[in-house]
PDB file of C-alpha atoms in Angstrom:
ATOM      1  CA  MET A  17       0.000   0.000   0.000  1.00 33.00           C
ATOM      2  CA  SER A  18       1.346   3.410  -0.866  1.00 38.00           C
ATOM      3  CA  HIS A  19       1.092   6.273   1.571  1.00 42.00           C
ATOM      4  CA  THR A  20      -1.515   7.987  -0.606  1.00 46.00           C
ATOM      5  CA  ASP A  21      -3.915   5.068  -0.826  1.00 51.00           C
ATOM      6  CA  PRO A  22      -6.600   4.156   1.700  1.00 53.00           C
ATOM      7  CA  PRO A  23      -6.377   0.628   3.047  1.00 49.00           C
ATOM      8  CA  VAL A  24      -8.143  -1.961   0.929  1.00 43.00           C
ATOM      9  CA  VAL A  25     -10.433  -3.926   3.213  1.00 44.00           C
ATOM     10  CA  PRO A  26     -12.493  -6.843   1.858  1.00 44.00           C
ATOM     11  CA  GLY A  27     -16.208  -7.001   2.531  1.00 50.00           C
ATOM     12  CA  THR A  28     -19.133  -4.635   2.270  1.00 69.00           C
ATOM     13  CA  HIS A  29     -18.677  -2.959   5.639  1.00 75.00           C
ATOM     14  CA  VAL A  30     -15.530  -1.887   7.431  1.00 86.00           C
ATOM     15  CA  ILE A  31     -17.377  -1.512  10.739  1.00 91.00           C
ATOM     16  CA  ARG A  32     -20.655  -2.873  12.037  1.00 92.00           C
ATOM     17  CA  VAL A  33     -21.907  -1.559  15.395  1.00 94.00           C
ATOM     18  CA  ARG A  34     -24.673  -3.383  17.240  1.00 95.00           C
ATOM     19  CA  GLY A  35     -26.405  -2.595  20.542  1.00 96.00           C
ATOM     20  CA  LEU A  36     -23.775  -0.207  21.870  1.00 97.00           C
ATOM     21  CA  ARG A  37     -24.582   0.928  25.414  1.00 97.00           C
ATOM     22  CA  LYS A  38     -22.616   3.123  27.788  1.00 96.00           C
ATOM     23  CA  SER A  39     -23.412   4.762  31.110  1.00 95.00           C
ATOM     24  CA  PHE A  40     -21.440   7.144  33.263  1.00 92.00           C
ATOM     25  CA  GLY A  41     -22.923   6.625  36.708  1.00 91.00           C
ATOM     26  CA  ASP A  42     -26.666   7.175  36.379  1.00 91.00           C
ATOM     27  CA  ASN A  43     -26.301   8.933  33.039  1.00 92.00           C
ATOM     28  CA  GLN A  44     -26.954   6.562  30.140  1.00 94.00           C
ATOM     29  CA  VAL A  45     -25.055   8.116  27.243  1.00 96.00           C
ATOM     30  CA  LEU A  46     -25.577   5.353  24.663  1.00 97.00           C
ATOM     31  CA  ASN A  47     -28.743   3.279  24.667  1.00 96.00           C
ATOM     32  CA  GLY A  48     -28.467   0.664  21.951  1.00 96.00           C
ATOM     33  CA  ILE A  49     -26.621   2.234  18.992  1.00 95.00           C
ATOM     34  CA  ASP A  50     -26.692   0.376  15.658  1.00 94.00           C
ATOM     35  CA  PHE A  51     -25.052   1.471  12.401  1.00 92.00           C
ATOM     36  CA  GLU A  52     -22.612   0.346   9.729  1.00 91.00           C
ATOM     37  CA  VAL A  53     -19.859   2.067   7.822  1.00 93.00           C
ATOM     38  CA  ARG A  54     -19.264   0.624   4.377  1.00 91.00           C
ATOM     39  CA  ARG A  55     -15.832   0.401   2.807  1.00 90.00           C
ATOM     40  CA  GLY A  56     -14.928   3.823   1.391  1.00 91.00           C
ATOM     41  CA  GLY A  57     -18.030   5.378   2.951  1.00 93.00           C
ATOM     42  CA  VAL A  58     -18.365   8.565   4.990  1.00 94.00           C
ATOM     43  CA  VAL A  59     -20.844   8.640   7.865  1.00 95.00           C
ATOM     44  CA  ALA A  60     -21.651  11.948   9.569  1.00 95.00           C
ATOM     45  CA  LEU A  61     -22.964  11.808  13.131  1.00 97.00           C
ATOM     46  CA  ILE A  62     -25.053  14.854  14.006  1.00 96.00           C
ATOM     47  CA  GLY A  63     -27.186  15.780  16.968  1.00 96.00           C
ATOM     48  CA  PRO A  64     -27.394  18.059  20.005  1.00 95.00           C
ATOM     49  CA  SER A  65     -24.685  18.300  22.630  1.00 91.00           C
ATOM     50  CA  GLY A  66     -24.816  15.329  24.978  1.00 90.00           C
ATOM     51  CA  SER A  67     -26.479  13.010  22.460  1.00 94.00           C
ATOM     52  CA  GLY A  68     -23.595  10.506  22.627  1.00 94.00           C
ATOM     53  CA  LYS A  69     -21.836  11.213  19.329  1.00 96.00           C
ATOM     54  CA  THR A  70     -18.330  11.574  20.723  1.00 94.00           C
ATOM     55  CA  THR A  71     -18.785   8.542  22.972  1.00 96.00           C
ATOM     56  CA  VAL A  72     -19.555   6.486  19.859  1.00 96.00           C
ATOM     57  CA  LEU A  73     -16.292   7.648  18.274  1.00 95.00           C
ATOM     58  CA  ARG A  74     -14.297   6.965  21.426  1.00 94.00           C
ATOM     59  CA  SER A  75     -15.820   3.490  21.607  1.00 94.00           C
ATOM     60  CA  LEU A  76     -14.624   2.743  18.078  1.00 94.00           C
ATOM     61  CA  ASN A  77     -11.086   3.769  19.064  1.00 93.00           C
ATOM     62  CA  GLY A  78     -10.942   2.029  22.437  1.00 90.00           C
ATOM     63  CA  LEU A  79     -10.783   5.329  24.320  1.00 92.00           C
ATOM     64  CA  ALA A  80     -14.142   4.524  25.919  1.00 93.00           C
ATOM     65  CA  VAL A  81     -15.257   1.028  26.854  1.00 94.00           C
ATOM     66  CA  PRO A  82     -18.994   0.437  26.315  1.00 95.00           C
ATOM     67  CA  ASP A  83     -21.009  -1.585  28.824  1.00 96.00           C
ATOM     68  CA  ASP A  84     -22.599  -3.735  26.127  1.00 96.00           C
ATOM     69  CA  GLY A  85     -22.791  -4.243  22.388  1.00 96.00           C
ATOM     70  CA  THR A  86     -20.395  -5.336  19.676  1.00 95.00           C
ATOM     71  CA  VAL A  87     -18.062  -3.647  17.217  1.00 94.00           C
ATOM     72  CA  THR A  88     -17.131  -5.835  14.248  1.00 92.00           C
ATOM     73  CA  PHE A  89     -14.560  -5.111  11.543  1.00 89.00           C
ATOM     74  CA  SER A  90     -14.723  -6.741   8.137  1.00 84.00           C
ATOM     75  CA  ASN A  91     -11.344  -8.413   8.633  1.00 79.00           C
ATOM     76  CA  GLY A  92     -12.836 -10.584  11.357  1.00 82.00           C
ATOM     77  CA  LEU A  93     -12.086  -8.585  14.488  1.00 87.00           C
ATOM     78  CA  GLU A  94     -15.114  -8.525  16.795  1.00 91.00           C
ATOM     79  CA  ILE A  95     -15.118  -6.889  20.206  1.00 93.00           C
ATOM     80  CA  ASP A  96     -17.958  -8.014  22.470  1.00 95.00           C
ATOM     81  CA  PHE A  97     -18.385  -5.500  25.275  1.00 95.00           C
ATOM     82  CA  SER A  98     -20.869  -7.634  27.223  1.00 93.00           C
ATOM     83  CA  SER A  99     -17.882  -9.287  28.905  1.00 92.00           C
ATOM     84  CA  PRO A 100     -14.610  -7.769  30.168  1.00 92.00           C
ATOM     85  CA  VAL A 101     -12.501  -6.396  27.334  1.00 92.00           C
ATOM     86  CA  SER A 102      -8.795  -7.136  27.337  1.00 92.00           C
ATOM     87  CA  LYS A 103      -6.052  -4.611  26.724  1.00 90.00           C
ATOM     88  CA  ARG A 104      -5.214  -6.635  23.620  1.00 91.00           C
ATOM     89  CA  ASP A 105      -8.733  -6.050  22.242  1.00 90.00           C
ATOM     90  CA  LEU A 106      -8.496  -2.306  22.870  1.00 90.00           C
ATOM     91  CA  LEU A 107      -5.120  -2.175  21.145  1.00 89.00           C
ATOM     92  CA  ALA A 108      -6.628  -4.072  18.209  1.00 88.00           C
ATOM     93  CA  LEU A 109      -9.347  -1.396  17.948  1.00 89.00           C
ATOM     94  CA  ARG A 110      -6.733   1.356  17.949  1.00 88.00           C
ATOM     95  CA  ASP A 111      -4.753  -0.473  15.300  1.00 89.00           C
ATOM     96  CA  ARG A 112      -7.727  -0.287  12.931  1.00 91.00           C
ATOM     97  CA  SER A 113      -8.948   3.231  13.655  1.00 93.00           C
ATOM     98  CA  ALA A 114      -7.339   6.625  14.135  1.00 95.00           C
ATOM     99  CA  MET A 115      -8.844   9.638  15.860  1.00 94.00           C
ATOM    100  CA  VAL A 116      -8.578  13.290  14.853  1.00 94.00           C
ATOM    101  CA  PHE A 117      -9.429  15.234  17.984  1.00 91.00           C
ATOM    102  CA  GLN A 118     -11.345  18.458  18.446  1.00 88.00           C
ATOM    103  CA  HIS A 119      -8.428  20.168  20.186  1.00 87.00           C
ATOM    104  CA  TYR A 120      -5.591  18.643  18.127  1.00 86.00           C
ATOM    105  CA  ASN A 121      -3.907  16.804  21.075  1.00 90.00           C
ATOM    106  CA  LEU A 122      -0.418  17.271  19.643  1.00 94.00           C
ATOM    107  CA  PHE A 123       2.577  16.757  21.930  1.00 95.00           C
ATOM    108  CA  PRO A 124       3.717  20.333  22.640  1.00 96.00           C
ATOM    109  CA  HIS A 125       7.358  19.330  23.251  1.00 97.00           C
ATOM    110  CA  LYS A 126       7.695  17.454  19.948  1.00 97.00           C
ATOM    111  CA  THR A 127       8.108  18.859  16.442  1.00 98.00           C
ATOM    112  CA  VAL A 128       5.496  18.304  13.763  1.00 98.00           C
ATOM    113  CA  LEU A 129       7.519  15.428  12.322  1.00 98.00           C
ATOM    114  CA  GLN A 130       8.064  13.854  15.734  1.00 97.00           C
ATOM    115  CA  ASN A 131       4.328  14.053  16.455  1.00 97.00           C
ATOM    116  CA  ILE A 132       3.519  12.263  13.206  1.00 97.00           C
ATOM    117  CA  ILE A 133       6.033   9.417  13.436  1.00 97.00           C
ATOM    118  CA  GLU A 134       5.421   8.691  17.136  1.00 96.00           C
ATOM    119  CA  GLY A 135       2.633   6.172  16.488  1.00 94.00           C
ATOM    120  CA  PRO A 136       4.111   4.409  13.456  1.00 95.00           C
ATOM    121  CA  VAL A 137       7.508   3.997  15.152  1.00 96.00           C
ATOM    122  CA  GLN A 138       6.640   3.433  18.809  1.00 93.00           C
ATOM    123  CA  VAL A 139       3.365   1.524  18.442  1.00 91.00           C
ATOM    124  CA  GLN A 140       3.536  -0.078  14.998  1.00 91.00           C
ATOM    125  CA  LYS A 141       7.311  -0.665  15.198  1.00 93.00           C
ATOM    126  CA  ARG A 142       7.972   0.678  11.714  1.00 95.00           C
ATOM    127  CA  ARG A 143      11.416   1.890  10.701  1.00 97.00           C
ATOM    128  CA  VAL A 144      12.154   5.553  11.440  1.00 97.00           C
ATOM    129  CA  ALA A 145      13.322   6.215   7.891  1.00 97.00           C
ATOM    130  CA  GLU A 146      10.153   4.741   6.406  1.00 97.00           C
ATOM    131  CA  ALA A 147       7.869   6.612   8.816  1.00 97.00           C
ATOM    132  CA  THR A 148       9.757   9.866   8.229  1.00 97.00           C
ATOM    133  CA  ALA A 149       9.528   9.605   4.455  1.00 97.00           C
ATOM    134  CA  GLU A 150       5.804   8.924   4.644  1.00 96.00           C
ATOM    135  CA  ALA A 151       5.256  11.784   7.105  1.00 97.00           C
ATOM    136  CA  GLU A 152       7.095  14.225   4.842  1.00 97.00           C
ATOM    137  CA  SER A 153       5.025  13.167   1.854  1.00 96.00           C
ATOM    138  CA  LEU A 154       1.781  13.527   3.808  1.00 96.00           C
ATOM    139  CA  LEU A 155       2.806  16.984   5.026  1.00 96.00           C
ATOM    140  CA  GLN A 156       3.438  17.960   1.417  1.00 95.00           C
ATOM    141  CA  ARG A 157      -0.024  16.705   0.575  1.00 91.00           C
ATOM    142  CA  VAL A 158      -1.726  19.039   3.071  1.00 93.00           C
ATOM    143  CA  GLY A 159       0.486  22.036   2.306  1.00 93.00           C
ATOM    144  CA  LEU A 160       2.663  21.881   5.422  1.00 96.00           C
ATOM    145  CA  ALA A 161       5.971  20.556   4.115  1.00 96.00           C
ATOM    146  CA  ASP A 162       7.741  23.654   5.424  1.00 96.00           C
ATOM    147  CA  LYS A 163       6.452  23.039   8.965  1.00 97.00           C
ATOM    148  CA  ARG A 164       8.271  19.712   9.414  1.00 96.00           C
ATOM    149  CA  ASP A 165      10.506  21.003  12.212  1.00 97.00           C
ATOM    150  CA  ALA A 166       8.074  23.485  13.759  1.00 98.00           C
ATOM    151  CA  TYR A 167       6.529  23.023  17.187  1.00 97.00           C
ATOM    152  CA  PRO A 168       2.753  23.122  17.714  1.00 96.00           C
ATOM    153  CA  PHE A 169       2.848  26.549  19.391  1.00 96.00           C
ATOM    154  CA  GLU A 170       4.298  27.959  16.186  1.00 97.00           C
ATOM    155  CA  LEU A 171       1.292  26.829  14.125  1.00 95.00           C
ATOM    156  CA  SER A 172      -2.190  28.243  13.667  1.00 93.00           C
ATOM    157  CA  GLY A 173      -5.146  26.174  14.823  1.00 92.00           C
ATOM    158  CA  GLY A 174      -5.913  25.153  11.259  1.00 92.00           C
ATOM    159  CA  GLN A 175      -2.331  24.043  10.704  1.00 94.00           C
ATOM    160  CA  GLN A 176      -2.341  22.067  13.951  1.00 94.00           C
ATOM    161  CA  GLN A 177      -5.525  20.308  12.896  1.00 93.00           C
ATOM    162  CA  ARG A 178      -4.036  19.416   9.516  1.00 94.00           C
ATOM    163  CA  VAL A 179      -1.042  17.949  11.357  1.00 96.00           C
ATOM    164  CA  GLY A 180      -3.542  15.967  13.444  1.00 95.00           C
ATOM    165  CA  ILE A 181      -5.064  14.594  10.246  1.00 95.00           C
ATOM    166  CA  VAL A 182      -1.628  13.659   8.902  1.00 96.00           C
ATOM    167  CA  ARG A 183      -0.814  11.945  12.200  1.00 96.00           C
ATOM    168  CA  ALA A 184      -3.951   9.827  11.819  1.00 96.00           C
ATOM    169  CA  LEU A 185      -3.204   9.018   8.164  1.00 96.00           C
ATOM    170  CA  ALA A 186       0.328   7.939   9.029  1.00 96.00           C
ATOM    171  CA  LEU A 187      -1.118   5.078  11.100  1.00 95.00           C
ATOM    172  CA  ARG A 188      -2.708   3.613   7.949  1.00 94.00           C
ATOM    173  CA  PRO A 189      -6.012   2.870   9.711  1.00 93.00           C
ATOM    174  CA  ASP A 190      -9.042   1.106   8.283  1.00 92.00           C
ATOM    175  CA  VAL A 191     -11.214   4.023   9.388  1.00 95.00           C
ATOM    176  CA  LEU A 192     -10.590   7.678  10.241  1.00 96.00           C
ATOM    177  CA  LEU A 193     -12.587   9.144  13.141  1.00 96.00           C
ATOM    178  CA  PHE A 194     -13.126  12.910  13.312  1.00 95.00           C
ATOM    179  CA  ASP A 195     -14.491  14.501  16.498  1.00 94.00           C
ATOM    180  CA  GLU A 196     -15.823  17.973  15.630  1.00 91.00           C
ATOM    181  CA  PRO A 197     -12.632  18.700  13.666  1.00 89.00           C
ATOM    182  CA  THR A 198     -13.408  22.388  13.080  1.00 87.00           C
ATOM    183  CA  SER A 199     -15.184  23.433  16.272  1.00 85.00           C
ATOM    184  CA  ALA A 200     -12.032  24.844  17.906  1.00 80.00           C
ATOM    185  CA  LEU A 201     -10.976  26.828  14.841  1.00 84.00           C
ATOM    186  CA  ASP A 202     -11.464  30.461  13.928  1.00 85.00           C
ATOM    187  CA  PRO A 203     -14.083  30.664  11.153  1.00 83.00           C
ATOM    188  CA  GLU A 204     -11.561  31.747   8.510  1.00 81.00           C
ATOM    189  CA  LEU A 205      -9.464  28.604   9.151  1.00 82.00           C
ATOM    190  CA  VAL A 206     -12.310  26.098   8.830  1.00 86.00           C
ATOM    191  CA  GLY A 207     -12.242  25.885   5.038  1.00 87.00           C
ATOM    192  CA  ASP A 208      -8.699  24.494   4.731  1.00 87.00           C
ATOM    193  CA  VAL A 209      -9.424  21.653   7.149  1.00 90.00           C
ATOM    194  CA  LEU A 210     -12.755  20.778   5.557  1.00 90.00           C
ATOM    195  CA  THR A 211     -11.119  20.732   2.128  1.00 91.00           C
ATOM    196  CA  VAL A 212      -8.560  18.161   3.311  1.00 92.00           C
ATOM    197  CA  ILE A 213     -11.295  15.962   4.801  1.00 92.00           C
ATOM    198  CA  LYS A 214     -13.385  16.160   1.634  1.00 91.00           C
ATOM    199  CA  GLU A 215     -10.374  15.188  -0.481  1.00 92.00           C
ATOM    200  CA  LEU A 216      -9.815  12.146   1.737  1.00 93.00           C
ATOM    201  CA  GLY A 217     -13.429  11.130   1.217  1.00 91.00           C
ATOM    202  CA  ASP A 218     -13.060  11.558  -2.536  1.00 90.00           C
ATOM    203  CA  GLU A 219      -9.980   9.317  -2.426  1.00 91.00           C
ATOM    204  CA  GLY A 220     -11.915   6.511  -0.781  1.00 91.00           C
ATOM    205  CA  TRP A 221     -10.936   6.728   2.858  1.00 93.00           C
ATOM    206  CA  THR A 222     -13.538   5.298   5.227  1.00 94.00           C
ATOM    207  CA  MET A 223     -14.546   7.959   7.745  1.00 95.00           C
ATOM    208  CA  VAL A 224     -16.905   8.635  10.638  1.00 96.00           C
ATOM    209  CA  ILE A 225     -17.272  12.348  11.323  1.00 96.00           C
ATOM    210  CA  VAL A 226     -18.956  14.007  14.283  1.00 96.00           C
ATOM    211  CA  THR A 227     -19.759  17.477  13.013  1.00 93.00           C
ATOM    212  CA  HIS A 228     -21.965  20.493  13.492  1.00 90.00           C
ATOM    213  CA  GLU A 229     -21.173  21.717   9.965  1.00 89.00           C
ATOM    214  CA  LEU A 230     -24.408  20.592   8.318  1.00 91.00           C
ATOM    215  CA  ALA A 231     -23.581  21.998   4.875  1.00 89.00           C
ATOM    216  CA  PHE A 232     -20.289  20.121   4.971  1.00 90.00           C
ATOM    217  CA  ALA A 233     -22.026  16.927   6.108  1.00 92.00           C
ATOM    218  CA  ARG A 234     -24.388  17.181   3.162  1.00 91.00           C
ATOM    219  CA  GLN A 235     -21.467  17.651   0.772  1.00 90.00           C
ATOM    220  CA  VAL A 236     -19.100  14.948   2.006  1.00 91.00           C
ATOM    221  CA  ALA A 237     -21.180  12.230   3.714  1.00 93.00           C
ATOM    222  CA  ASP A 238     -22.817   9.205   2.127  1.00 92.00           C
ATOM    223  CA  GLU A 239     -25.018   8.760   5.182  1.00 95.00           C
ATOM    224  CA  VAL A 240     -26.108  11.027   8.006  1.00 96.00           C
ATOM    225  CA  VAL A 241     -26.978   9.575  11.399  1.00 96.00           C
ATOM    226  CA  PHE A 242     -29.005  11.832  13.701  1.00 97.00           C
ATOM    227  CA  MET A 243     -28.599  10.984  17.394  1.00 96.00           C
ATOM    228  CA  ASP A 244     -30.442  12.286  20.423  1.00 96.00           C
ATOM    229  CA  GLY A 245     -30.626  10.990  23.965  1.00 94.00           C
ATOM    230  CA  GLY A 246     -28.201   8.172  23.284  1.00 95.00           C
ATOM    231  CA  VAL A 247     -30.203   6.616  20.447  1.00 96.00           C
ATOM    232  CA  VAL A 248     -30.227   6.818  16.668  1.00 96.00           C
ATOM    233  CA  VAL A 249     -33.373   8.770  15.853  1.00 96.00           C
ATOM    234  CA  GLU A 250     -33.008   8.355  12.096  1.00 96.00           C
ATOM    235  CA  ARG A 251     -30.406   7.775   9.439  1.00 95.00           C
ATOM    236  CA  GLY A 252     -30.259   8.051   5.702  1.00 95.00           C
ATOM    237  CA  ALA A 253     -28.874   9.915   2.728  1.00 95.00           C
ATOM    238  CA  PRO A 254     -27.837  13.522   3.453  1.00 94.00           C
ATOM    239  CA  GLY A 255     -30.459  14.886   1.092  1.00 92.00           C
ATOM    240  CA  ASP A 256     -33.161  13.043   3.024  1.00 94.00           C
ATOM    241  CA  ILE A 257     -32.069  13.636   6.614  1.00 95.00           C
ATOM    242  CA  LEU A 258     -30.918  17.241   6.214  1.00 95.00           C
ATOM    243  CA  VAL A 259     -33.621  18.408   3.813  1.00 93.00           C
ATOM    244  CA  ASN A 260     -36.665  16.233   4.343  1.00 93.00           C
ATOM    245  CA  PRO A 261     -36.381  14.301   7.625  1.00 95.00           C
ATOM    246  CA  ARG A 262     -39.152  11.969   8.712  1.00 95.00           C
ATOM    247  CA  GLU A 263     -38.876  12.305  12.482  1.00 96.00           C
ATOM    248  CA  GLU A 264     -40.215  15.305  14.344  1.00 97.00           C
ATOM    249  CA  ARG A 265     -37.188  15.411  16.647  1.00 96.00           C
ATOM    250  CA  THR A 266     -34.870  15.679  13.646  1.00 96.00           C
ATOM    251  CA  LYS A 267     -36.987  18.494  12.220  1.00 95.00           C
ATOM    252  CA  GLN A 268     -36.796  20.378  15.523  1.00 95.00           C
ATOM    253  CA  PHE A 269     -33.021  20.006  15.725  1.00 95.00           C
ATOM    254  CA  LEU A 270     -32.443  21.168  12.161  1.00 94.00           C
ATOM    255  CA  HIS A 271     -34.751  24.148  12.589  1.00 91.00           C
ATOM    256  CA  ARG A 272     -32.913  25.270  15.728  1.00 91.00           C
ATOM    257  CA  VAL A 273     -29.515  24.921  14.038  1.00 90.00           C
ATOM    258  CA  LEU A 274     -30.494  26.546  10.762  1.00 84.00           C
ATOM    259  CA  HIS A 275     -32.792  29.223  12.226  1.00 82.00           C
ATOM    260  CA  PRO A 276     -31.339  30.009  15.679  1.00 80.00           C
ATOM    261  CA  PHE A 277     -33.191  33.298  16.081  1.00 80.00           C
ATOM    262  CA  ASP A 278     -36.710  32.071  15.283  1.00 74.00           C
TER     263      ASP A 278
END
């Protein structure tokens, strides 16, 4: 596989999620989440704050451990959360998915290049020269080749987020997970990051994106999943969910987002 190509994964779906449940104390955040992500597909998770969107992403990356349900990858990996999950299972999840965080989460004491090759070298045990060459090529791809030796504090928010995307790509995951990738950015910096994500979708990368950018979701996603109260209220093509939803709760949410002063 070249560094510019998304992983080729056999089967119709890269991920199948069934019955995902998660509580924090008395607060049930996920209450039986079901959805699939097909190979090369882009799924946008939308919904109000507290609806469980980020917890779904964190569950797919092993950063949160659900109380019940299964996550199945097309290569045969299945994690059943109804019984205790081993560290090995969580590492297997992280080996197949990569997260792009809302607030970048770059190591402040490491250069851009060091941030990118940390995972490939330390976790995946790849050669430094190989990881470095791939990182440099990916930086070129997102217009940051000249920032190779810069530190995060020397970058704008948009540049830091593009480095975060490159860091995820360098892990060669089966699926890219984006948690509100533009919410921490100044409005004038949003476009560059969204352009990179759209290009990845056009190239065939499998992605799950939590976003509040509804116009972007309509443009880039194959499927939109609307969540509220820890459940999937409805799901479907962007043109259906974002323009002509069936469920009253979806209609209310969209009206409040699109017409905040009504």
